[in-house]
Amino acid sequence: SMVSALIQIQAVSPAIAEEPTPKINPEAVSVTPGLTDVVDRAGDLELQLSQLKNTEITGVNLEKLTIKLLQAGAAADLLSKRFTQIKQDDLQSFQQMAAIVEEARIEIETLEQLNGSFSQAMRELENQRKKWLTEKHRWNLWQEQMAADLAIQSVADAFARAKGSIDQALANIARQLEPFLEIKQKTSNIEAKIRNLTYQLDARMDQQRGETLRGGMPTMFSVVYWQTL
C-alpha cells in the first residue's frame, strides 16, 4: 500500500510510523493547542474526511484513458513492426521511413495530450495528500507536546479520532492516485518506445542522405530510383 500506518497514539504505542514530511511552515504546527481546540479540530477532520469521500477530486474518466492508452500501445507496436519489415528488406525506401516517422510523431503528440488530460487531476490529488500529511505531522507534534494530557479520556479519544480520519483520508487518496500513476508509467514507456523508433529511423534516413550525396544511391532521375519507390 502507498499509505503506511500514520499517527500512533501514545496510549496505544510509543512508536510513530515514518512517512515523508511535506514542506510546511514550522510555526503553523508548533503552537500547542488547548484541550478544547484538540477536540474541536478532531471533529473538523471528520467533516473534511466526509467531504473528501463525497467529492470526486479528479473528474477524469479512467476507462476512456485506459482505452486510449491501449490504442496508443497498439499503434506503437504496429509502427515498430513496419520498421522491422523495412530493415529486413533491401529496399529501405526513404519515403516509407519518412511516413513512419511522421506517424510516430503524431502518436507522440497524442500521448502528450493523454498525459495532459489527467495531469491536473494528479496535481489535485497530490495537493490533497500533502494537506493530510501536514495534518499528520501536526498531530504527531501535538502528541509529543501533550503527552500528559492523553490521560484525559476525551483528549485521548480526540487523538484516536484524528488518527482514524487521517488514515482513511490518505488511504482514499492513495486509491485514487494509484491508477493514474500506473497509466502515467505505461504512457511514458510507450512514448519512450516510439521516440527510440524515431531516433533509429532518423539515423537511417540521415545515412541514406549521406549515401545519396556520395553517389552511393541511385539519383532521383534514374529508372533504378523509381523502381525502389
mmCIF file with all atom_site columns, C-alpha atoms in Angstrom:
data_model
loop_
_atom_site.group_PDB
_atom_site.id
_atom_site.type_symbol
_atom_site.label_atom_id
_atom_site.label_alt_id
_atom_site.label_comp_id
_atom_site.label_asym_id
_atom_site.label_entity_id
_atom_site.label_seq_id
_atom_site.pdbx_PDB_ins_code
_atom_site.Cartn_x
_atom_site.Cartn_y
_atom_site.Cartn_z
_atom_site.occupancy
_atom_site.B_iso_or_equiv
_atom_site.pdbx_formal_charge
_atom_site.auth_seq_id
_atom_site.auth_comp_id
_atom_site.auth_asym_id
_atom_site.auth_atom_id
_atom_site.pdbx_PDB_model_num
ATOM 1   C CA . SER A 1 1   ? 0.000   0.000  0.000   1.00 0.00 ? 1   SER A CA 1
ATOM 2   C CA . MET A 1 2   ? 1.150   3.540  -0.707  1.00 0.00 ? 2   MET A CA 1
ATOM 3   C CA . VAL A 1 3   ? -0.002  4.667  2.706   1.00 0.00 ? 3   VAL A CA 1
ATOM 4   C CA . SER A 1 4   ? 1.652   3.313  5.868   1.00 0.00 ? 4   SER A CA 1
ATOM 5   C CA . ALA A 1 5   ? 0.212   3.454  9.358   1.00 0.00 ? 5   ALA A CA 1
ATOM 6   C CA . LEU A 1 6   ? 0.043   7.045  10.417  1.00 0.00 ? 6   LEU A CA 1
ATOM 7   C CA . ILE A 1 7   ? -0.290  8.628  13.874  1.00 0.00 ? 7   ILE A CA 1
ATOM 8   C CA . GLN A 1 8   ? 0.342   6.145  16.657  1.00 0.00 ? 8   GLN A CA 1
ATOM 9   C CA . ILE A 1 9   ? -1.462  7.315  19.784  1.00 0.00 ? 9   ILE A CA 1
ATOM 10  C CA . GLN A 1 10  ? 0.957   7.202  22.687  1.00 0.00 ? 10  GLN A CA 1
ATOM 11  C CA . ALA A 1 11  ? -1.589  5.499  24.877  1.00 0.00 ? 11  ALA A CA 1
ATOM 12  C CA . VAL A 1 12  ? -1.555  2.595  22.441  1.00 0.00 ? 12  VAL A CA 1
ATOM 13  C CA . SER A 1 13  ? 2.067   2.524  21.245  1.00 0.00 ? 13  SER A CA 1
ATOM 14  C CA . PRO A 1 14  ? 5.024   4.877  21.638  1.00 0.00 ? 14  PRO A CA 1
ATOM 15  C CA . ALA A 1 15  ? 6.191   4.302  18.051  1.00 0.00 ? 15  ALA A CA 1
ATOM 16  C CA . ILE A 1 16  ? 5.132   6.683  15.325  1.00 0.00 ? 16  ILE A CA 1
ATOM 17  C CA . ALA A 1 17  ? 5.234   5.450  11.697  1.00 0.00 ? 17  ALA A CA 1
ATOM 18  C CA . GLU A 1 18  ? 7.678   7.219  9.405   1.00 0.00 ? 18  GLU A CA 1
ATOM 19  C CA . GLU A 1 19  ? 6.458   8.900  6.213   1.00 0.00 ? 19  GLU A CA 1
ATOM 20  C CA . PRO A 1 20  ? 7.934   11.754 4.185   1.00 0.00 ? 20  PRO A CA 1
ATOM 21  C CA . THR A 1 21  ? 7.073   15.039 5.845   1.00 0.00 ? 21  THR A CA 1
ATOM 22  C CA . PRO A 1 22  ? 5.821   17.741 3.474   1.00 0.00 ? 22  PRO A CA 1
ATOM 23  C CA . LYS A 1 23  ? 7.446   21.140 3.413   1.00 0.00 ? 23  LYS A CA 1
ATOM 24  C CA . ILE A 1 24  ? 5.448   23.237 5.839   1.00 0.00 ? 24  ILE A CA 1
ATOM 25  C CA . ASN A 1 25  ? 5.826   26.309 7.969   1.00 0.00 ? 25  ASN A CA 1
ATOM 26  C CA . PRO A 1 26  ? 7.028   25.087 11.396  1.00 0.00 ? 26  PRO A CA 1
ATOM 27  C CA . GLU A 1 27  ? 5.193   27.917 13.103  1.00 0.00 ? 27  GLU A CA 1
ATOM 28  C CA . ALA A 1 28  ? 1.937   26.637 11.651  1.00 0.00 ? 28  ALA A CA 1
ATOM 29  C CA . VAL A 1 29  ? 2.116   23.398 13.652  1.00 0.00 ? 29  VAL A CA 1
ATOM 30  C CA . SER A 1 30  ? 4.419   24.131 16.595  1.00 0.00 ? 30  SER A CA 1
ATOM 31  C CA . VAL A 1 31  ? 1.928   26.013 18.764  1.00 0.00 ? 31  VAL A CA 1
ATOM 32  C CA . THR A 1 32  ? 0.474   23.694 21.386  1.00 0.00 ? 32  THR A CA 1
ATOM 33  C CA . PRO A 1 33  ? -3.338  23.859 21.257  1.00 0.00 ? 33  PRO A CA 1
ATOM 34  C CA . GLY A 1 34  ? -5.751  23.983 24.135  1.00 0.00 ? 34  GLY A CA 1
ATOM 35  C CA . LEU A 1 35  ? -7.683  20.880 25.114  1.00 0.00 ? 35  LEU A CA 1
ATOM 36  C CA . THR A 1 36  ? -10.923 22.131 23.594  1.00 0.00 ? 36  THR A CA 1
ATOM 37  C CA . ASP A 1 37  ? -9.058  23.047 20.394  1.00 0.00 ? 37  ASP A CA 1
ATOM 38  C CA . VAL A 1 38  ? -7.862  19.457 20.074  1.00 0.00 ? 38  VAL A CA 1
ATOM 39  C CA . VAL A 1 39  ? -11.376 18.099 20.458  1.00 0.00 ? 39  VAL A CA 1
ATOM 40  C CA . ASP A 1 40  ? -12.789 20.649 18.012  1.00 0.00 ? 40  ASP A CA 1
ATOM 41  C CA . ARG A 1 41  ? -10.079 20.021 15.401  1.00 0.00 ? 41  ARG A CA 1
ATOM 42  C CA . ALA A 1 42  ? -10.642 16.269 15.566  1.00 0.00 ? 42  ALA A CA 1
ATOM 43  C CA . GLY A 1 43  ? -14.274 16.975 14.719  1.00 0.00 ? 43  GLY A CA 1
ATOM 44  C CA . ASP A 1 44  ? -13.229 19.248 11.849  1.00 0.00 ? 44  ASP A CA 1
ATOM 45  C CA . LEU A 1 45  ? -11.088 16.445 10.408  1.00 0.00 ? 45  LEU A CA 1
ATOM 46  C CA . GLU A 1 46  ? -14.055 14.082 10.463  1.00 0.00 ? 46  GLU A CA 1
ATOM 47  C CA . LEU A 1 47  ? -16.051 16.648 8.486   1.00 0.00 ? 47  LEU A CA 1
ATOM 48  C CA . GLN A 1 48  ? -13.211 17.122 5.987   1.00 0.00 ? 48  GLN A CA 1
ATOM 49  C CA . LEU A 1 49  ? -12.940 13.351 5.596   1.00 0.00 ? 49  LEU A CA 1
ATOM 50  C CA . SER A 1 50  ? -16.651 13.125 4.855   1.00 0.00 ? 50  SER A CA 1
ATOM 51  C CA . GLN A 1 51  ? -16.316 15.860 2.217   1.00 0.00 ? 51  GLN A CA 1
ATOM 52  C CA . LEU A 1 52  ? -13.330 14.060 0.688   1.00 0.00 ? 52  LEU A CA 1
ATOM 53  C CA . LYS A 1 53  ? -15.248 10.803 0.408   1.00 0.00 ? 53  LYS A CA 1
ATOM 54  C CA . ASN A 1 54  ? -18.232 12.505 -1.195  1.00 0.00 ? 54  ASN A CA 1
ATOM 55  C CA . THR A 1 55  ? -16.327 14.708 -3.620  1.00 0.00 ? 55  THR A CA 1
ATOM 56  C CA . GLU A 1 56  ? -14.852 13.437 -6.877  1.00 0.00 ? 56  GLU A CA 1
ATOM 57  C CA . ILE A 1 57  ? -11.434 15.079 -6.891  1.00 0.00 ? 57  ILE A CA 1
ATOM 58  C CA . THR A 1 58  ? -10.359 14.138 -10.380 1.00 0.00 ? 58  THR A CA 1
ATOM 59  C CA . GLY A 1 59  ? -13.371 14.292 -12.684 1.00 0.00 ? 59  GLY A CA 1
ATOM 60  C CA . VAL A 1 60  ? -11.443 12.086 -15.134 1.00 0.00 ? 60  VAL A CA 1
ATOM 61  C CA . ASN A 1 61  ? -12.839 9.020  -16.907 1.00 0.00 ? 61  ASN A CA 1
ATOM 62  C CA . LEU A 1 62  ? -10.284 6.292  -16.198 1.00 0.00 ? 62  LEU A CA 1
ATOM 63  C CA . GLU A 1 63  ? -11.978 3.859  -18.576 1.00 0.00 ? 63  GLU A CA 1
ATOM 64  C CA . LYS A 1 64  ? -11.546 6.224  -21.523 1.00 0.00 ? 64  LYS A CA 1
ATOM 65  C CA . LEU A 1 65  ? -7.929  6.895  -20.549 1.00 0.00 ? 65  LEU A CA 1
ATOM 66  C CA . THR A 1 66  ? -7.245  3.159  -20.455 1.00 0.00 ? 66  THR A CA 1
ATOM 67  C CA . ILE A 1 67  ? -8.789  2.657  -23.906 1.00 0.00 ? 67  ILE A CA 1
ATOM 68  C CA . LYS A 1 68  ? -6.693  5.493  -25.378 1.00 0.00 ? 68  LYS A CA 1
ATOM 69  C CA . LEU A 1 69  ? -3.607  4.008  -23.756 1.00 0.00 ? 69  LEU A CA 1
ATOM 70  C CA . LEU A 1 70  ? -4.301  0.597  -25.300 1.00 0.00 ? 70  LEU A CA 1
ATOM 71  C CA . GLN A 1 71  ? -4.794  2.232  -28.709 1.00 0.00 ? 71  GLN A CA 1
ATOM 72  C CA . ALA A 1 72  ? -1.502  4.099  -28.362 1.00 0.00 ? 72  ALA A CA 1
ATOM 73  C CA . GLY A 1 73  ? 0.283   0.893  -27.392 1.00 0.00 ? 73  GLY A CA 1
ATOM 74  C CA . ALA A 1 74  ? -1.154  -0.929 -30.408 1.00 0.00 ? 74  ALA A CA 1
ATOM 75  C CA . ALA A 1 75  ? -0.100  1.924  -32.699 1.00 0.00 ? 75  ALA A CA 1
ATOM 76  C CA . ALA A 1 76  ? 3.434   1.831  -31.283 1.00 0.00 ? 76  ALA A CA 1
ATOM 77  C CA . ASP A 1 77  ? 3.635   -1.925 -31.880 1.00 0.00 ? 77  ASP A CA 1
ATOM 78  C CA . LEU A 1 78  ? 2.433   -1.512 -35.466 1.00 0.00 ? 78  LEU A CA 1
ATOM 79  C CA . LEU A 1 79  ? 4.982   1.221  -36.205 1.00 0.00 ? 79  LEU A CA 1
ATOM 80  C CA . SER A 1 80  ? 7.739   -0.927 -34.749 1.00 0.00 ? 80  SER A CA 1
ATOM 81  C CA . LYS A 1 81  ? 6.615   -3.909 -36.847 1.00 0.00 ? 81  LYS A CA 1
ATOM 82  C CA . ARG A 1 82  ? 6.632   -1.804 -40.015 1.00 0.00 ? 82  ARG A CA 1
ATOM 83  C CA . PHE A 1 83  ? 10.138  -0.557 -39.271 1.00 0.00 ? 83  PHE A CA 1
ATOM 84  C CA . THR A 1 84  ? 11.331  -4.117 -38.629 1.00 0.00 ? 84  THR A CA 1
ATOM 85  C CA . GLN A 1 85  ? 9.921   -5.145 -42.018 1.00 0.00 ? 85  GLN A CA 1
ATOM 86  C CA . ILE A 1 86  ? 11.726  -2.253 -43.716 1.00 0.00 ? 86  ILE A CA 1
ATOM 87  C CA . LYS A 1 87  ? 15.025  -3.267 -42.095 1.00 0.00 ? 87  LYS A CA 1
ATOM 88  C CA . GLN A 1 88  ? 14.590  -6.826 -43.355 1.00 0.00 ? 88  GLN A CA 1
ATOM 89  C CA . ASP A 1 89  ? 14.048  -5.610 -46.932 1.00 0.00 ? 89  ASP A CA 1
ATOM 90  C CA . ASP A 1 90  ? 16.908  -4.430 -49.086 1.00 0.00 ? 90  ASP A CA 1
ATOM 91  C CA . LEU A 1 91  ? 14.692  -1.647 -50.329 1.00 0.00 ? 91  LEU A CA 1
ATOM 92  C CA . GLN A 1 92  ? 14.531  0.544  -47.201 1.00 0.00 ? 92  GLN A CA 1
ATOM 93  C CA . SER A 1 93  ? 12.536  3.218  -49.003 1.00 0.00 ? 93  SER A CA 1
ATOM 94  C CA . PHE A 1 94  ? 13.287  6.710  -47.739 1.00 0.00 ? 94  PHE A CA 1
ATOM 95  C CA . GLN A 1 95  ? 9.640   7.650  -48.279 1.00 0.00 ? 95  GLN A CA 1
ATOM 96  C CA . GLN A 1 96  ? 8.390   4.694  -46.240 1.00 0.00 ? 96  GLN A CA 1
ATOM 97  C CA . MET A 1 97  ? 10.660  5.568  -43.345 1.00 0.00 ? 97  MET A CA 1
ATOM 98  C CA . ALA A 1 98  ? 9.645   9.221  -43.529 1.00 0.00 ? 98  ALA A CA 1
ATOM 99  C CA . ALA A 1 99  ? 5.979   8.169  -43.386 1.00 0.00 ? 99  ALA A CA 1
ATOM 100 C CA . ILE A 1 100 ? 6.605   6.100  -40.246 1.00 0.00 ? 100 ILE A CA 1
ATOM 101 C CA . VAL A 1 101 ? 8.457   8.996  -38.624 1.00 0.00 ? 101 VAL A CA 1
ATOM 102 C CA . GLU A 1 102 ? 5.533   11.329 -39.307 1.00 0.00 ? 102 GLU A CA 1
ATOM 103 C CA . GLU A 1 103 ? 3.030   8.830  -37.876 1.00 0.00 ? 103 GLU A CA 1
ATOM 104 C CA . ALA A 1 104 ? 5.285   8.281  -34.867 1.00 0.00 ? 104 ALA A CA 1
ATOM 105 C CA . ARG A 1 105 ? 5.413   11.995 -34.150 1.00 0.00 ? 105 ARG A CA 1
ATOM 106 C CA . ILE A 1 106 ? 1.632   12.183 -34.327 1.00 0.00 ? 106 ILE A CA 1
ATOM 107 C CA . GLU A 1 107 ? 1.429   9.334  -31.794 1.00 0.00 ? 107 GLU A CA 1
ATOM 108 C CA . ILE A 1 108 ? 3.862   11.177 -29.503 1.00 0.00 ? 108 ILE A CA 1
ATOM 109 C CA . GLU A 1 109 ? 1.616   14.249 -29.638 1.00 0.00 ? 109 GLU A CA 1
ATOM 110 C CA . THR A 1 110 ? -1.366  12.042 -28.794 1.00 0.00 ? 110 THR A CA 1
ATOM 111 C CA . LEU A 1 111 ? 0.464   10.586 -25.793 1.00 0.00 ? 111 LEU A CA 1
ATOM 112 C CA . GLU A 1 112 ? 1.447   14.048 -24.586 1.00 0.00 ? 112 GLU A CA 1
ATOM 113 C CA . GLN A 1 113 ? -2.198  15.133 -24.822 1.00 0.00 ? 113 GLN A CA 1
ATOM 114 C CA . LEU A 1 114 ? -3.178  11.981 -22.929 1.00 0.00 ? 114 LEU A CA 1
ATOM 115 C CA . ASN A 1 115 ? -0.712  12.863 -20.180 1.00 0.00 ? 115 ASN A CA 1
ATOM 116 C CA . GLY A 1 116 ? -2.020  16.396 -20.052 1.00 0.00 ? 116 GLY A CA 1
ATOM 117 C CA . SER A 1 117 ? -5.615  15.228 -19.736 1.00 0.00 ? 117 SER A CA 1
ATOM 118 C CA . PHE A 1 118 ? -5.025  13.812 -16.263 1.00 0.00 ? 118 PHE A CA 1
ATOM 119 C CA . SER A 1 119 ? -2.022  15.785 -15.038 1.00 0.00 ? 119 SER A CA 1
ATOM 120 C CA . GLN A 1 120 ? -4.312  18.355 -13.416 1.00 0.00 ? 120 GLN A CA 1
ATOM 121 C CA . ALA A 1 121 ? -6.202  15.549 -11.685 1.00 0.00 ? 121 ALA A CA 1
ATOM 122 C CA . MET A 1 122 ? -2.953  14.148 -10.325 1.00 0.00 ? 122 MET A CA 1
ATOM 123 C CA . ARG A 1 123 ? -1.900  17.576 -9.056  1.00 0.00 ? 123 ARG A CA 1
ATOM 124 C CA . GLU A 1 124 ? -5.209  17.909 -7.214  1.00 0.00 ? 124 GLU A CA 1
ATOM 125 C CA . LEU A 1 125 ? -4.747  14.518 -5.599  1.00 0.00 ? 125 LEU A CA 1
ATOM 126 C CA . GLU A 1 126 ? -1.144  15.262 -4.674  1.00 0.00 ? 126 GLU A CA 1
ATOM 127 C CA . ASN A 1 127 ? -2.180  18.576 -3.107  1.00 0.00 ? 127 ASN A CA 1
ATOM 128 C CA . GLN A 1 128 ? -4.820  16.790 -1.077  1.00 0.00 ? 128 GLN A CA 1
ATOM 129 C CA . ARG A 1 129 ? -2.244  14.251 0.048   1.00 0.00 ? 129 ARG A CA 1
ATOM 130 C CA . LYS A 1 130 ? 0.183   16.995 1.129   1.00 0.00 ? 130 LYS A CA 1
ATOM 131 C CA . LYS A 1 131 ? -2.616  18.649 3.084   1.00 0.00 ? 131 LYS A CA 1
ATOM 132 C CA . TRP A 1 132 ? -3.384  15.472 5.025   1.00 0.00 ? 132 TRP A CA 1
ATOM 133 C CA . LEU A 1 133 ? 0.312   14.701 5.565   1.00 0.00 ? 133 LEU A CA 1
ATOM 134 C CA . THR A 1 134 ? 0.617   18.151 7.084   1.00 0.00 ? 134 THR A CA 1
ATOM 135 C CA . GLU A 1 135 ? -2.220  17.251 9.436   1.00 0.00 ? 135 GLU A CA 1
ATOM 136 C CA . LYS A 1 136 ? -0.418  14.045 10.331  1.00 0.00 ? 136 LYS A CA 1
ATOM 137 C CA . HIS A 1 137 ? 2.748   15.965 11.154  1.00 0.00 ? 137 HIS A CA 1
ATOM 138 C CA . ARG A 1 138 ? 0.772   18.489 13.206  1.00 0.00 ? 138 ARG A CA 1
ATOM 139 C CA . TRP A 1 139 ? -0.913  15.792 15.306  1.00 0.00 ? 139 TRP A CA 1
ATOM 140 C CA . ASN A 1 140 ? 2.400   13.951 15.782  1.00 0.00 ? 140 ASN A CA 1
ATOM 141 C CA . LEU A 1 141 ? 3.897   17.121 17.264  1.00 0.00 ? 141 LEU A CA 1
ATOM 142 C CA . TRP A 1 142 ? 0.876   17.727 19.432  1.00 0.00 ? 142 TRP A CA 1
ATOM 143 C CA . GLN A 1 143 ? 1.065   14.168 20.698  1.00 0.00 ? 143 GLN A CA 1
ATOM 144 C CA . GLU A 1 144 ? 4.607   14.785 21.921  1.00 0.00 ? 144 GLU A CA 1
ATOM 145 C CA . GLN A 1 145 ? 3.716   18.160 23.425  1.00 0.00 ? 145 GLN A CA 1
ATOM 146 C CA . MET A 1 146 ? 0.547   16.922 25.139  1.00 0.00 ? 146 MET A CA 1
ATOM 147 C CA . ALA A 1 147 ? 1.725   13.554 26.428  1.00 0.00 ? 147 ALA A CA 1
ATOM 148 C CA . ALA A 1 148 ? 0.430   14.258 29.930  1.00 0.00 ? 148 ALA A CA 1
ATOM 149 C CA . ASP A 1 149 ? -2.967  15.390 28.588  1.00 0.00 ? 149 ASP A CA 1
ATOM 150 C CA . LEU A 1 150 ? -3.563  11.994 26.979  1.00 0.00 ? 150 LEU A CA 1
ATOM 151 C CA . ALA A 1 151 ? -4.517  10.755 30.428  1.00 0.00 ? 151 ALA A CA 1
ATOM 152 C CA . ILE A 1 152 ? -7.763  12.698 29.939  1.00 0.00 ? 152 ILE A CA 1
ATOM 153 C CA . GLN A 1 153 ? -10.112 10.338 28.112  1.00 0.00 ? 153 GLN A CA 1
ATOM 154 C CA . SER A 1 154 ? -11.733 12.960 25.890  1.00 0.00 ? 154 SER A CA 1
ATOM 155 C CA . VAL A 1 155 ? -8.302  14.147 24.713  1.00 0.00 ? 155 VAL A CA 1
ATOM 156 C CA . ALA A 1 156 ? -7.122  10.587 24.048  1.00 0.00 ? 156 ALA A CA 1
ATOM 157 C CA . ASP A 1 157 ? -10.362 9.988  22.138  1.00 0.00 ? 157 ASP A CA 1
ATOM 158 C CA . ALA A 1 158 ? -9.776  13.138 20.066  1.00 0.00 ? 158 ALA A CA 1
ATOM 159 C CA . PHE A 1 159 ? -6.303  11.908 19.074  1.00 0.00 ? 159 PHE A CA 1
ATOM 160 C CA . ALA A 1 160 ? -7.720  8.499  18.189  1.00 0.00 ? 160 ALA A CA 1
ATOM 161 C CA . ARG A 1 161 ? -10.440 10.103 16.042  1.00 0.00 ? 161 ARG A CA 1
ATOM 162 C CA . ALA A 1 162 ? -7.876  12.337 14.331  1.00 0.00 ? 162 ALA A CA 1
ATOM 163 C CA . LYS A 1 163 ? -5.656  9.344  13.609  1.00 0.00 ? 163 LYS A CA 1
ATOM 164 C CA . GLY A 1 164 ? -8.605  7.472  12.108  1.00 0.00 ? 164 GLY A CA 1
ATOM 165 C CA . SER A 1 165 ? -9.606  10.399 9.899   1.00 0.00 ? 165 SER A CA 1
ATOM 166 C CA . ILE A 1 166 ? -6.049  10.928 8.628   1.00 0.00 ? 166 ILE A CA 1
ATOM 167 C CA . ASP A 1 167 ? -5.559  7.204  7.972   1.00 0.00 ? 167 ASP A CA 1
ATOM 168 C CA . GLN A 1 168 ? -8.783  6.997  5.979   1.00 0.00 ? 168 GLN A CA 1
ATOM 169 C CA . ALA A 1 169 ? -8.133  10.197 4.038   1.00 0.00 ? 169 ALA A CA 1
ATOM 170 C CA . LEU A 1 170 ? -4.642  9.174  2.926   1.00 0.00 ? 170 LEU A CA 1
ATOM 171 C CA . ALA A 1 171 ? -5.845  5.681  2.042   1.00 0.00 ? 171 ALA A CA 1
ATOM 172 C CA . ASN A 1 172 ? -8.693  7.157  -0.009  1.00 0.00 ? 172 ASN A CA 1
ATOM 173 C CA . ILE A 1 173 ? -6.328  9.478  -1.894  1.00 0.00 ? 173 ILE A CA 1
ATOM 174 C CA . ALA A 1 174 ? -3.839  6.648  -2.472  1.00 0.00 ? 174 ALA A CA 1
ATOM 175 C CA . ARG A 1 175 ? -6.552  4.507  -4.064  1.00 0.00 ? 175 ARG A CA 1
ATOM 176 C CA . GLN A 1 176 ? -7.374  7.343  -6.450  1.00 0.00 ? 176 GLN A CA 1
ATOM 177 C CA . LEU A 1 177 ? -3.731  8.102  -7.237  1.00 0.00 ? 177 LEU A CA 1
ATOM 178 C CA . GLU A 1 178 ? -2.662  4.536  -7.970  1.00 0.00 ? 178 GLU A CA 1
ATOM 179 C CA . PRO A 1 179 ? -4.434  4.069  -11.345 1.00 0.00 ? 179 PRO A CA 1
ATOM 180 C CA . PHE A 1 180 ? -3.195  7.472  -12.550 1.00 0.00 ? 180 PHE A CA 1
ATOM 181 C CA . LEU A 1 181 ? 0.380   6.609  -11.601 1.00 0.00 ? 181 LEU A CA 1
ATOM 182 C CA . GLU A 1 182 ? 0.039   3.296  -13.428 1.00 0.00 ? 182 GLU A CA 1
ATOM 183 C CA . ILE A 1 183 ? -1.337  4.962  -16.565 1.00 0.00 ? 183 ILE A CA 1
ATOM 184 C CA . LYS A 1 184 ? 1.388   7.612  -16.446 1.00 0.00 ? 184 LYS A CA 1
ATOM 185 C CA . GLN A 1 185 ? 4.083   4.933  -16.209 1.00 0.00 ? 185 GLN A CA 1
ATOM 186 C CA . LYS A 1 186 ? 2.664   2.987  -19.159 1.00 0.00 ? 186 LYS A CA 1
ATOM 187 C CA . THR A 1 187 ? 2.256   6.182  -21.174 1.00 0.00 ? 187 THR A CA 1
ATOM 188 C CA . SER A 1 188 ? 5.899   7.078  -20.541 1.00 0.00 ? 188 SER A CA 1
ATOM 189 C CA . ASN A 1 189 ? 7.010   3.591  -21.591 1.00 0.00 ? 189 ASN A CA 1
ATOM 190 C CA . ILE A 1 190 ? 5.076   3.761  -24.865 1.00 0.00 ? 190 ILE A CA 1
ATOM 191 C CA . GLU A 1 191 ? 6.352   7.257  -25.618 1.00 0.00 ? 191 GLU A CA 1
ATOM 192 C CA . ALA A 1 192 ? 9.936   6.154  -24.952 1.00 0.00 ? 192 ALA A CA 1
ATOM 193 C CA . LYS A 1 193 ? 9.466   3.211  -27.329 1.00 0.00 ? 193 LYS A CA 1
ATOM 194 C CA . ILE A 1 194 ? 8.152   5.473  -30.105 1.00 0.00 ? 194 ILE A CA 1
ATOM 195 C CA . ARG A 1 195 ? 10.869  8.086  -29.579 1.00 0.00 ? 195 ARG A CA 1
ATOM 196 C CA . ASN A 1 196 ? 13.518  5.384  -29.794 1.00 0.00 ? 196 ASN A CA 1
ATOM 197 C CA . LEU A 1 197 ? 11.942  4.247  -33.056 1.00 0.00 ? 197 LEU A CA 1
ATOM 198 C CA . THR A 1 198 ? 12.077  7.772  -34.492 1.00 0.00 ? 198 THR A CA 1
ATOM 199 C CA . TYR A 1 199 ? 15.748  8.090  -33.474 1.00 0.00 ? 199 TYR A CA 1
ATOM 200 C CA . GLN A 1 200 ? 16.575  4.878  -35.365 1.00 0.00 ? 200 GLN A CA 1
ATOM 201 C CA . LEU A 1 201 ? 14.596  5.980  -38.406 1.00 0.00 ? 201 LEU A CA 1
ATOM 202 C CA . ASP A 1 202 ? 16.169  9.436  -38.420 1.00 0.00 ? 202 ASP A CA 1
ATOM 203 C CA . ALA A 1 203 ? 19.629  7.834  -38.257 1.00 0.00 ? 203 ALA A CA 1
ATOM 204 C CA . ARG A 1 204 ? 18.884  5.569  -41.234 1.00 0.00 ? 204 ARG A CA 1
ATOM 205 C CA . MET A 1 205 ? 17.404  8.420  -43.212 1.00 0.00 ? 205 MET A CA 1
ATOM 206 C CA . ASP A 1 206 ? 20.471  10.571 -42.488 1.00 0.00 ? 206 ASP A CA 1
ATOM 207 C CA . GLN A 1 207 ? 22.631  7.667  -43.624 1.00 0.00 ? 207 GLN A CA 1
ATOM 208 C CA . GLN A 1 208 ? 20.685  7.403  -46.864 1.00 0.00 ? 208 GLN A CA 1
ATOM 209 C CA . ARG A 1 209 ? 21.019  11.129 -47.459 1.00 0.00 ? 209 ARG A CA 1
ATOM 210 C CA . GLY A 1 210 ? 24.765  10.838 -46.997 1.00 0.00 ? 210 GLY A CA 1
ATOM 211 C CA . GLU A 1 211 ? 24.999  7.886  -49.377 1.00 0.00 ? 211 GLU A CA 1
ATOM 212 C CA . THR A 1 212 ? 22.959  9.767  -51.962 1.00 0.00 ? 212 THR A CA 1
ATOM 213 C CA . LEU A 1 213 ? 25.273  12.764 -51.748 1.00 0.00 ? 213 LEU A CA 1
ATOM 214 C CA . ARG A 1 214 ? 28.291  10.468 -52.142 1.00 0.00 ? 214 ARG A CA 1
ATOM 215 C CA . GLY A 1 215 ? 26.715  8.825  -55.146 1.00 0.00 ? 215 GLY A CA 1
ATOM 216 C CA . GLY A 1 216 ? 26.076  5.558  -53.414 1.00 0.00 ? 216 GLY A CA 1
ATOM 217 C CA . MET A 1 217 ? 22.328  5.683  -54.105 1.00 0.00 ? 217 MET A CA 1
ATOM 218 C CA . PRO A 1 218 ? 20.558  5.981  -57.490 1.00 0.00 ? 218 PRO A CA 1
ATOM 219 C CA . THR A 1 219 ? 19.686  9.532  -58.474 1.00 0.00 ? 219 THR A CA 1
ATOM 220 C CA . MET A 1 220 ? 16.069  10.611 -58.482 1.00 0.00 ? 220 MET A CA 1
ATOM 221 C CA . PHE A 1 221 ? 16.121  10.756 -62.290 1.00 0.00 ? 221 PHE A CA 1
ATOM 222 C CA . SER A 1 222 ? 17.245  7.157  -62.781 1.00 0.00 ? 222 SER A CA 1
ATOM 223 C CA . VAL A 1 223 ? 14.958  4.199  -63.552 1.00 0.00 ? 223 VAL A CA 1
ATOM 224 C CA . VAL A 1 224 ? 16.534  2.290  -60.649 1.00 0.00 ? 224 VAL A CA 1
ATOM 225 C CA . TYR A 1 225 ? 15.463  5.041  -58.234 1.00 0.00 ? 225 TYR A CA 1
ATOM 226 C CA . TRP A 1 226 ? 11.843  4.966  -59.315 1.00 0.00 ? 226 TRP A CA 1
ATOM 227 C CA . GLN A 1 227 ? 11.784  1.172  -59.153 1.00 0.00 ? 227 GLN A CA 1
ATOM 228 C CA . THR A 1 228 ? 12.697  1.408  -55.466 1.00 0.00 ? 228 THR A CA 1
ATOM 229 C CA . LEU A 1 229 ? 9.677   3.537  -54.555 1.00 0.00 ? 229 LEU A CA 1
#
